[in-house]
Amino acid sequence: MRLIDVEVFLERERQIKEGNVDRGTKPVLKELDDATTDYSILSHRWVGNEVNYKEMTKLAKMENRDEIRERSGYQKIVKSCERAKEDGLKWLWVDTCCIDKRNSTELSEAINSMFRWYQNSKKCYAYLHDVAAAGFPTSCDTGEYPGSSGWPEWFSRGWTLQELIAPTDLQFFNKVWQPIGDKRNLSTTLEKITRVPSGILEEGLDSDRPSVAQIMSWAADRKTTRDEDRAYSLMGLVGINMPMLYGEGEKAFLRFQHEIMRKSNDQTIFAWNPTSETPEASGVLADKPSHFRDCHDIIRIKPEEFHSMLRAMSFDGVSFYDLNPWREFWPSWKFTLADVEESHISTVADVGIRVRLPFIPYPGYPLVSKVVLACKKRDSSTPITIDVVCWRSIFYRFTGAVGWHPLSDSYQYSKVTLAYEHTGAPSGFVIDKPDGVAATLREVCAIEPRVADGGNPQHFSVTRAETHHVVDERLRILALLTYYLCLCAVISTIFLLGITLGGHCSWFACGEAVLLLSCLFWTSLEVSAITPVVYPRTENTLPPRNYILKFRDEIVVLTGDQRAITSITRAETIFPLQTLRTMRVVAVILQAIPFAALMKVPTDGNLVSFSLLFAQFLTMVVIQIIWIIERQKLLRYHALILALGRPKLTKYTFGSREPAVVLALLLSGTEKADEVMNELSLTQDSKAWKKWKTIVLAHIKNGGRFNVESSDWDDGTWTGTEKENLNRLFQDARKAYQVFEEHFKESVSQNVR
C-alpha cells in the first residue's frame, strides 16, 4: 500500500507556510507492507474538494498550491498527520490521495484490499465533518442532520460501514478535530445508529460471524455515489474479491452475490424481502441491498438443528411429518441428516444455483412451491421459507398471492436450479409440464373433434376447457379407504407366506388366498390411482387467473369456475405417480405367487383342485390383459368424468403454431400477454417475428381486429423474404381473431362477467 510519510508531509507544509518552497524535498508517499508497518488511517465523507494523488505528489511544484492547501480535503490530511504524530505513528493512509485512480489496476487492487488495510491499522480517525458539538450525538436529530436520517452523514455512506467495523481502534472527531469518543465506548449508541451489534463493534467480525443477510441489512439504507460501489463497499465484510467493472450499474450487486455463493453456502442470501417494485416472478438474488433492510436478525442454521426443525415444522399448528401416517415407509418423507447436510452444499453454474432443498407445493398453484431455507429469525424456532415458481426446470422467486397454506402430504427433498435474476421468469399462467389430473385432460382433448381445420396436415390445436364442477369430498374418503385396503392386502400376503413357509398352511390354500388378496390389492390400487383429491381449504384458494396447459402440439386454456380450475391444476391422486409405478410392480409379484401353488398340485388328480387352479390361473391372465389393453386411457378418462363432470371442450386446429398462440392469448385474457407469448412460442430471434410480436400484442391489448396493412409496418427496410414472412404471420393472426370472434368471443365475455 502507498502511505503518507507524516514527518515529510508536515515539514513540507511548514516550509510552504514560511514561503521556503523546497522543490527537491523528499517524496511524501512511499510503498510499504501493511502487515509489517504501523500506520494510521483516515475515514471520512468525501465532500467534492478533495486532494488527489497527482496534487499530493506534485504540490511543491504546482503554481496553484495555495488554492489546494485551502481546500477542506487538504486540511483533513494536515489534521490527520498532526494526530498521527501525536499518537507516535509515522505513516498515514488517506484514500483520496494515496491511490492513483487513473490506474484501473491499482484502483481495483486498492478496493479489494481496503478492508484489510483498515483492519491492520493501529489507529483509525473518523472525521465527522457535520458535527459541531463537543460531544458525540446520542439521539436522532432530523433538524441538525436532515439529509441523513437524523444522524451525521458519515453513518449514511456505503464505504464507511467497513471503515466502522474493520479497525480495532476507531476514534471519532468533530468538525474542528476535537475527539468525541471511540468505537468501544460508544458501541451501544453505534448499534442504535447502524444496527451493527455492539459485540461485533467491540470484538470484530470473527467474534460472532454474522450471516450474509445480517451484513446486507447494515448496508440497506446506505448510499454511494456510484451504483457499483454499493456492492464493492461490502466485499471485505463478506471476505470475497472480484474485479471492478465501473459502468455495470446495479448488476455489480448481482455479480457480488454470485461470488458470495461460490465461496459460501449461506442460504440467508435468499431471505431478502421483496418490495412493491419486485416482479411477481424474479431471480432468487436481490437487486439491491435495501431488500435486506429487515434481515438484521436472520441467522444460519447448522445441519443438525435444521434436521430437527424440519421434522417439527408446522403450518396451522400441525407438523408436516406427523400428518403422514406412513411417514416411516413413504420415500418422500424419509429424509435423513445426510440429506440435510447436502442441502448446505450449493454449486454455482451459468444457468443458476444448484442446491438440494425441501419443497412443499401449494394448492391451486401447480407451479408454486414453498421452499424451506437453512436459516431463521434469531428468536424463532422455525426456519424461514420463501415461495418459488418453476419454469422449464428453473426455479424463480415468487412474490404473488398464493393459497392459505401448503400441502402437507406433498413434501419433497430434491436438487433444483435457482435462477439468478428475473430474465426468463415465467408469467405464472402457463403450465409447461402438466401432471396429475391436468395431464389426463390432454388425452381427453386429443380425441375431441375439432371445430374447424386450418387447411394444413401439420395440425396444432387450441382447446378451451370450461368446467364448473368441484370434486366431491366423498371421493376423498373412498380414496383413503382403498389406500388402506392396499396396505392390508400386502400385510396379509406377507403373513400367509410366512405361515406357509413354516408348514402351517398348504401351498394350495396359500395360492388361493394370495390370488384373492392380489385382486383386492390391484383393484384398490387402481381406484386410488384414478381418484383425484381436493385437499382441505382448496376452496378457499381461488387463483385469479386462467391457466394454460402447454403440450408439444396442443394448447389447453382452462376457464370457468376458479375452484374447478384449482381441482384440475392441483388435484393429485392418492398415490404419487412414482409410487404408483412401484406398487404396480408389487401387484405383478403378488399375482405371480399362485404359480408356486401349481408346483404343489396334488398327484391324485382331484378334479376340484385342478378346476380351482385353472380358475386361479385364468383370473390372473385376465387381470393382466385388462391392465395392458388401453387401461390407463380408459381409467384416466373415467377419472376426469368422475371428478369434474364432463368439461365443455371447444377445439380449433391450425396449420401452424403462431395463430394457435394468438388464439390462446385471446381466450385467456391475461394481462401478461408478452410473457405468455414467449412461453408458448418457439424461440424466435428474427427481425420479422419481433416486429409481428410487437404489433400483435398491441392489438390484443387494445382489442383490435388485426386488420394490419403493409403500410403499418413496411418502412422500406424489409427484404422480399421478410415481407413474405410478415404477411403470412399477420394472416395467421387475423385468422386466429376470426376464429375467436366466431366461436369463442361471446362465451369468453360471459365468463368474464
PDB file of C-alpha atoms in Angstrom, residues 137 218 252 368 430 462 548 552:
ATOM      1  CA  PRO A 137     -24.667  12.799  19.155  1.00  0.00           C
ATOM      2  CA  TRP A 218     -26.448  -2.990   7.814  1.00  0.00           C
ATOM      3  CA  ALA A 252     -22.479  -5.254  -9.759  1.00  0.00           C
ATOM      4  CA  VAL A 368     -45.638 -22.531  -6.997  1.00  0.00           C
ATOM      5  CA  VAL A 430     -48.503 -21.439 -18.459  1.00  0.00           C
ATOM      6  CA  VAL A 462     -56.102 -24.990 -29.176  1.00  0.00           C
ATOM      7  CA  ILE A 548     -52.811 -22.578 -19.915  1.00  0.00           C
ATOM      8  CA  ARG A 552     -45.944 -30.347 -27.755  1.00  0.00           C
TER       9      ARG A 552
END
